[in-house]
Short mmCIF file of C-alpha atoms and ligand atoms in Angstrom, two decimals:
data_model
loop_
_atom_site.label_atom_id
_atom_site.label_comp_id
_atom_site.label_asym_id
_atom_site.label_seq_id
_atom_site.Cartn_x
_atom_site.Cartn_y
_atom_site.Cartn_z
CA UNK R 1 -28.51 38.51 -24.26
CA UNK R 2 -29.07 37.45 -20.71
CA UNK R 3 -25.69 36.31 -18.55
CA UNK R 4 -26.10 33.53 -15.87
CA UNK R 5 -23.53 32.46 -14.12
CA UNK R 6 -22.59 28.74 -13.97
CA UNK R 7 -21.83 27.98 -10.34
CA UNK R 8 -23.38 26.83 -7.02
CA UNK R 9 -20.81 29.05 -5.40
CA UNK R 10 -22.67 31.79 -3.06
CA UNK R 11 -19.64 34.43 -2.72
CA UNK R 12 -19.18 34.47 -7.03
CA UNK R 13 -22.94 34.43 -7.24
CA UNK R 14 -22.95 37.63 -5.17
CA UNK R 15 -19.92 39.36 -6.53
CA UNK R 16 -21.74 39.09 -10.15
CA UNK R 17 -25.00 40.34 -8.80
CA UNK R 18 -23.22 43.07 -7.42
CA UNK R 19 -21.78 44.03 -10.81
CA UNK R 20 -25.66 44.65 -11.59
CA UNK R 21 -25.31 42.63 -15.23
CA UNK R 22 -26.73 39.05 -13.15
CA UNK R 23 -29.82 37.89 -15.17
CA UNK R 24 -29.65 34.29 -13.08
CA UNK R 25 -27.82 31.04 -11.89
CA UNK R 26 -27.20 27.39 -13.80
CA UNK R 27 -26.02 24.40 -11.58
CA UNK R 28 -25.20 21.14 -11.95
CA UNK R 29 -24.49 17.77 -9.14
CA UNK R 30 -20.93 18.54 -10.16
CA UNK R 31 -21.14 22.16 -9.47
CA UNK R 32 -23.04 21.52 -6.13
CA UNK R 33 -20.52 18.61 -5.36
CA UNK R 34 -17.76 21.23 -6.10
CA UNK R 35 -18.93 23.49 -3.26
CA UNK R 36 -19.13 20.82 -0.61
CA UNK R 37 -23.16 20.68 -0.69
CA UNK R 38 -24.11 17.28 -0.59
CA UNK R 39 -27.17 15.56 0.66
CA UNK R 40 -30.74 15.96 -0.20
CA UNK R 41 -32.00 18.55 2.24
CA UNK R 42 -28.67 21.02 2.20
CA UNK R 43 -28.98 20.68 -1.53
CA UNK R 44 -32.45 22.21 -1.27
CA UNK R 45 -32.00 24.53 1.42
CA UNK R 46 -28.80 25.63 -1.31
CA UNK R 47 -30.82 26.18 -3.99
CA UNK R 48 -33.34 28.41 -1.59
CA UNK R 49 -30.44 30.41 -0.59
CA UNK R 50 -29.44 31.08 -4.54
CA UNK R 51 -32.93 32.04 -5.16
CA UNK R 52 -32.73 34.89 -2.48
CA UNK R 53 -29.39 36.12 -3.40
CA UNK R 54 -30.76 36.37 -7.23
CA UNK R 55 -33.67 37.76 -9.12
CA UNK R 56 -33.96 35.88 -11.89
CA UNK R 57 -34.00 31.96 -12.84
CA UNK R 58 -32.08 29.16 -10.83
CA UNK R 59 -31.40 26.25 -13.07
CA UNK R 60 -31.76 23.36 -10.48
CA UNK R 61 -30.78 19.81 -11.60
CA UNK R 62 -33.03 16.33 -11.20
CA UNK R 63 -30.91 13.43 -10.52
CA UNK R 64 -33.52 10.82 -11.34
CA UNK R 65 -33.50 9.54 -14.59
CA UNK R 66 -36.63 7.53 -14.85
CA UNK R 67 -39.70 9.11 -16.10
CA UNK R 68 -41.72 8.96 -12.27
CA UNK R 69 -38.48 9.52 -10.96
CA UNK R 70 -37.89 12.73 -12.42
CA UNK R 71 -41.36 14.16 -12.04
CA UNK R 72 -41.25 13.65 -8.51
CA UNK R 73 -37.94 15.56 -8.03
CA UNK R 74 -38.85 18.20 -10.59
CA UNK R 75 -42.30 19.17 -8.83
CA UNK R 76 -40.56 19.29 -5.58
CA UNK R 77 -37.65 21.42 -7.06
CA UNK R 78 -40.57 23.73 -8.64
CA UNK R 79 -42.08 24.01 -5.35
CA UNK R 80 -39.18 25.64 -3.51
CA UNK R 81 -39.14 28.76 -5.72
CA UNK R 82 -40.98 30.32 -8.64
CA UNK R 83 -37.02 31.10 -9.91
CA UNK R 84 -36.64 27.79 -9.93
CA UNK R 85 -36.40 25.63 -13.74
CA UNK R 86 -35.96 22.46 -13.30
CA UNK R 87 -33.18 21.20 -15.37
CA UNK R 88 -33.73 17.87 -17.14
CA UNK R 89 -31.51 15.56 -18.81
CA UNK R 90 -31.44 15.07 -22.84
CA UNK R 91 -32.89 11.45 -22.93
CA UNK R 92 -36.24 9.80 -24.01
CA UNK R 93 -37.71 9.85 -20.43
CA UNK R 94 -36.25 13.77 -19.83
CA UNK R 95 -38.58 14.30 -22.94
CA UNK R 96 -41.52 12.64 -21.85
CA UNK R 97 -40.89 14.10 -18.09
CA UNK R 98 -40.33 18.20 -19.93
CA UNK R 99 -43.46 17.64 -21.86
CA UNK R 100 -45.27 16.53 -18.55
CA UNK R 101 -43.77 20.14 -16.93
CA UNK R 102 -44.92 22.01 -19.88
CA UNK R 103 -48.55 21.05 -19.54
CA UNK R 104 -48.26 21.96 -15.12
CA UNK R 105 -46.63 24.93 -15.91
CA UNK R 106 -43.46 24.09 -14.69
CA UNK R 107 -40.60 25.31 -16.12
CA UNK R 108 -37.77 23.60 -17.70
CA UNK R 109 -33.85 23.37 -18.59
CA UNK R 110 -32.95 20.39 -20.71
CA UNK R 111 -29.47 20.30 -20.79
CA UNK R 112 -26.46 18.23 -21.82
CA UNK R 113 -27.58 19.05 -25.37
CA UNK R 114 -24.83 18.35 -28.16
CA UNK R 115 -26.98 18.34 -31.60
CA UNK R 116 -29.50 19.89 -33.10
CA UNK R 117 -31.62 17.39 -32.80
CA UNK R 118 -31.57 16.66 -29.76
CA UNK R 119 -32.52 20.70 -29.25
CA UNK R 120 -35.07 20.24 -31.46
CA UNK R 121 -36.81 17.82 -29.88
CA UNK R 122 -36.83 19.63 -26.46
CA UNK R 123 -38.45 22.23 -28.08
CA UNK R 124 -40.77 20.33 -29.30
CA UNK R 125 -41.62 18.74 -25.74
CA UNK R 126 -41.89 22.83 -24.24
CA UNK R 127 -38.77 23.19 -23.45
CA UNK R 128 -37.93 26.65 -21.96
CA UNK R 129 -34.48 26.51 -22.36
CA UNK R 130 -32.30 24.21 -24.30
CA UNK R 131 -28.11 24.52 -22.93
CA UNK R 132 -25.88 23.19 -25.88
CA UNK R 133 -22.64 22.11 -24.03
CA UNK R 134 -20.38 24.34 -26.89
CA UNK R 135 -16.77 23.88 -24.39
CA UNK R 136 -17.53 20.34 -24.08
CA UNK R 137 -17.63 19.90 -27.80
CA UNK R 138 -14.57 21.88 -28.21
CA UNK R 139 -12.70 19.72 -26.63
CA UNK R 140 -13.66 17.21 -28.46
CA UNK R 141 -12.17 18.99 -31.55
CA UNK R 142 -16.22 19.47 -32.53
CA UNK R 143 -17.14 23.28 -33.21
CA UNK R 144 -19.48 23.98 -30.32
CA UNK R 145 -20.47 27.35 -31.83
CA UNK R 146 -21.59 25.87 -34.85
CA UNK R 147 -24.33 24.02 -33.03
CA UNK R 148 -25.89 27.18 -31.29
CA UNK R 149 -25.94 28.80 -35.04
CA UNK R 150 -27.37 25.52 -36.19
CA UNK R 151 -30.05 25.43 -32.94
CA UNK R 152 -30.62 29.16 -33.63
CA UNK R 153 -32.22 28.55 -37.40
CA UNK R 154 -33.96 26.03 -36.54
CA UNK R 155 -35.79 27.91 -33.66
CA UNK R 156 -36.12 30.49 -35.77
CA UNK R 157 -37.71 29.06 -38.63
CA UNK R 158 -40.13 27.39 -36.64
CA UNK R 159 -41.06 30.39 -34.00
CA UNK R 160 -39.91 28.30 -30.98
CA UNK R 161 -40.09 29.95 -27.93
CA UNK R 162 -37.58 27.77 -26.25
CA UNK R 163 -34.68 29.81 -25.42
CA UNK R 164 -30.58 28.81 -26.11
CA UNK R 165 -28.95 28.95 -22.97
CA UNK R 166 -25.00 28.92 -24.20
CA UNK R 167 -23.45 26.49 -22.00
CA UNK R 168 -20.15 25.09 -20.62
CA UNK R 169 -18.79 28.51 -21.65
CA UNK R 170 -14.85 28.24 -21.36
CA UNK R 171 -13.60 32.10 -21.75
CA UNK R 172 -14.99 35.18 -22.83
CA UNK R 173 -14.93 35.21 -26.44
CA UNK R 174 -17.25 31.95 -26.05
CA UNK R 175 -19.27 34.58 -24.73
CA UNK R 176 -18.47 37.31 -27.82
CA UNK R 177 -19.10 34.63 -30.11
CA UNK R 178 -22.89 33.36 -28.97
CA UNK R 179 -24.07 36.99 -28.60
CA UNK R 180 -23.06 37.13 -32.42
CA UNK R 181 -24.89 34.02 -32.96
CA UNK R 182 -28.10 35.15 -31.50
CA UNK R 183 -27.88 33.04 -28.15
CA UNK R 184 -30.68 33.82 -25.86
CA UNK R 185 -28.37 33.16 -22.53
CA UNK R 186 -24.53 32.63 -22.18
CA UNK R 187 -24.02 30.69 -18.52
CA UNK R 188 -20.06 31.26 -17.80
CA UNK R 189 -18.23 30.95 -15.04
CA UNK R 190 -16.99 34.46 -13.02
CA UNK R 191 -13.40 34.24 -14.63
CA UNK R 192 -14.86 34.37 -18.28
CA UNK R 193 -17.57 36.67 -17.34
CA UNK R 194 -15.05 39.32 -15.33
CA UNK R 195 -12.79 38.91 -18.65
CA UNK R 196 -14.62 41.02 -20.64
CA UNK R 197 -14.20 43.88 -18.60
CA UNK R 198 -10.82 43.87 -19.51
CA UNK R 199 -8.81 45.53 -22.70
CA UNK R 200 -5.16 46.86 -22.24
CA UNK R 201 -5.83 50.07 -24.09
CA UNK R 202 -8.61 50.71 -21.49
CA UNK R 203 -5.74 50.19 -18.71
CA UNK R 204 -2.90 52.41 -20.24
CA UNK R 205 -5.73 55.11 -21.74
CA UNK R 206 -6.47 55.73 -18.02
CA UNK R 207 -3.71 55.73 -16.33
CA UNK R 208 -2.45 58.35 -19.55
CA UNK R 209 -5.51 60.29 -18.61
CA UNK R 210 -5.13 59.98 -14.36
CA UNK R 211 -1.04 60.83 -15.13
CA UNK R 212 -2.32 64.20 -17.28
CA UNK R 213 -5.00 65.10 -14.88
CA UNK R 214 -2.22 64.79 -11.27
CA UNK R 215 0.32 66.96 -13.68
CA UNK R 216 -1.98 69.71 -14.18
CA UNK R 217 -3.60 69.40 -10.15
CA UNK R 218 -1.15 68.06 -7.79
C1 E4P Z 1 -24.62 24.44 -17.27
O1 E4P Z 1 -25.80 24.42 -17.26
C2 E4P Z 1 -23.78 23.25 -17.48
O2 E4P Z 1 -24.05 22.27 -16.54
C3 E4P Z 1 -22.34 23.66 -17.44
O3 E4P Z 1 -22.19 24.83 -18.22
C4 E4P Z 1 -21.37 22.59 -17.84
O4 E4P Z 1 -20.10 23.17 -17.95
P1 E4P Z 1 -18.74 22.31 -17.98
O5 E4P Z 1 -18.65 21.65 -19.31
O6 E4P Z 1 -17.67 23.34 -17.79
O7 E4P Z 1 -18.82 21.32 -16.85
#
């Protein structure tokens, strides 16, 4: 499974590459808006500075939600970066707009997905990633996890490439849970990504075994 982290925030962006596990970066306007970045040309000069901090791909958001509209900002998102998929919104004119991308090679995100067939039907229009909201329907007392294991038989019956980019991840057995469901990508925050590192067996086993090693060395 491939982990991308879900912020716009350069220093957490960083401190996950530097844990070597970084496969790439979502955002969102809210996520951008979160980090101060506002305007059009310091949201693209952002996104530029994501791509170079990262290998992998940079989810970047379209704010237009008319068919022209979003063509126009996707193509000029494309152009910054080949990391760059341009993430469009689940409606009849994101369709139209993701099947346009498909057929110029450009790459694409559609996200705020919550059914499966709304997933379905991004696959359909080429897709590359589809990003079920699974917190989001949580706490709407919905069971987001059922919807990736729902998304994930349908793509597999049909051989869709499209991948299922887990997303608004809340903690890390979100996480657990969509790598046992056969998600393609879990996008989490730091905190529920840094989580998993930790067990408290792990922490007493080693300080047991630093505590036997200083009795028999110091
Ligand atoms: C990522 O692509 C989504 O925009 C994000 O995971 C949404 O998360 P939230 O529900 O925590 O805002």
């Amino acid at each position: 499974m491939k982990f991308f982290i879900d912020t716009a925030n350069l220093d957490q962006i960083k401190e996950a590459q530097d844990l070597g596990i970084l496969d790439g970066v979502t955002t969102n306007p809210s996520l951008m808006a979160k980090e101060g970045i506002t305007g059009k040309d310091n949201i693209l000069a952002h996104y530029r500075a994501i791509c170079e901090l990262v290998e992998g791909d940079v989810s970047a958001e379209v704010i237009a939600t008319d068919l022209e509209g979003i063509i126009r900002e996707g193509e000029e998102l494309a152009a910054l970066n080949p990391q760059i998929v341009v993430k469009v919104p689940m409606i009849k004119d994101g369709i139209k707009a993701i099947h346009h991308f498909t057929k110029n090679d450009i790459r694409t995100n559609c996200t705020l997905i919550f059914s499966a067939g709304q997933a379905l039907l991004a696959a359909k229009a080429g897709a590359s990633y589809v990003s079920p909201f699974i917190g989001r329907l949580d706490d709407i007392s919905t069971d987001g996890l059922h919807l990736i294991a729902d998304i994930r038989t349908i793509f597999d019956n049909y051989l869709f490439n499209t991948e299922i980019l887990a997303a608004s991840i809340r903690h890390p057995m979100h996480i657990i849970d969509c790598a046992l469901l056969g998600a393609d990508v879990a996008t989490a925050p730091l905190s529920a990504i840094t989580a998993l590192l930790n067990h408290p067996l792990t922490d007493s086993g080693l300080q047991k075994f630093l505590e036997d090693y200083n009795k028999g060395n110091l």
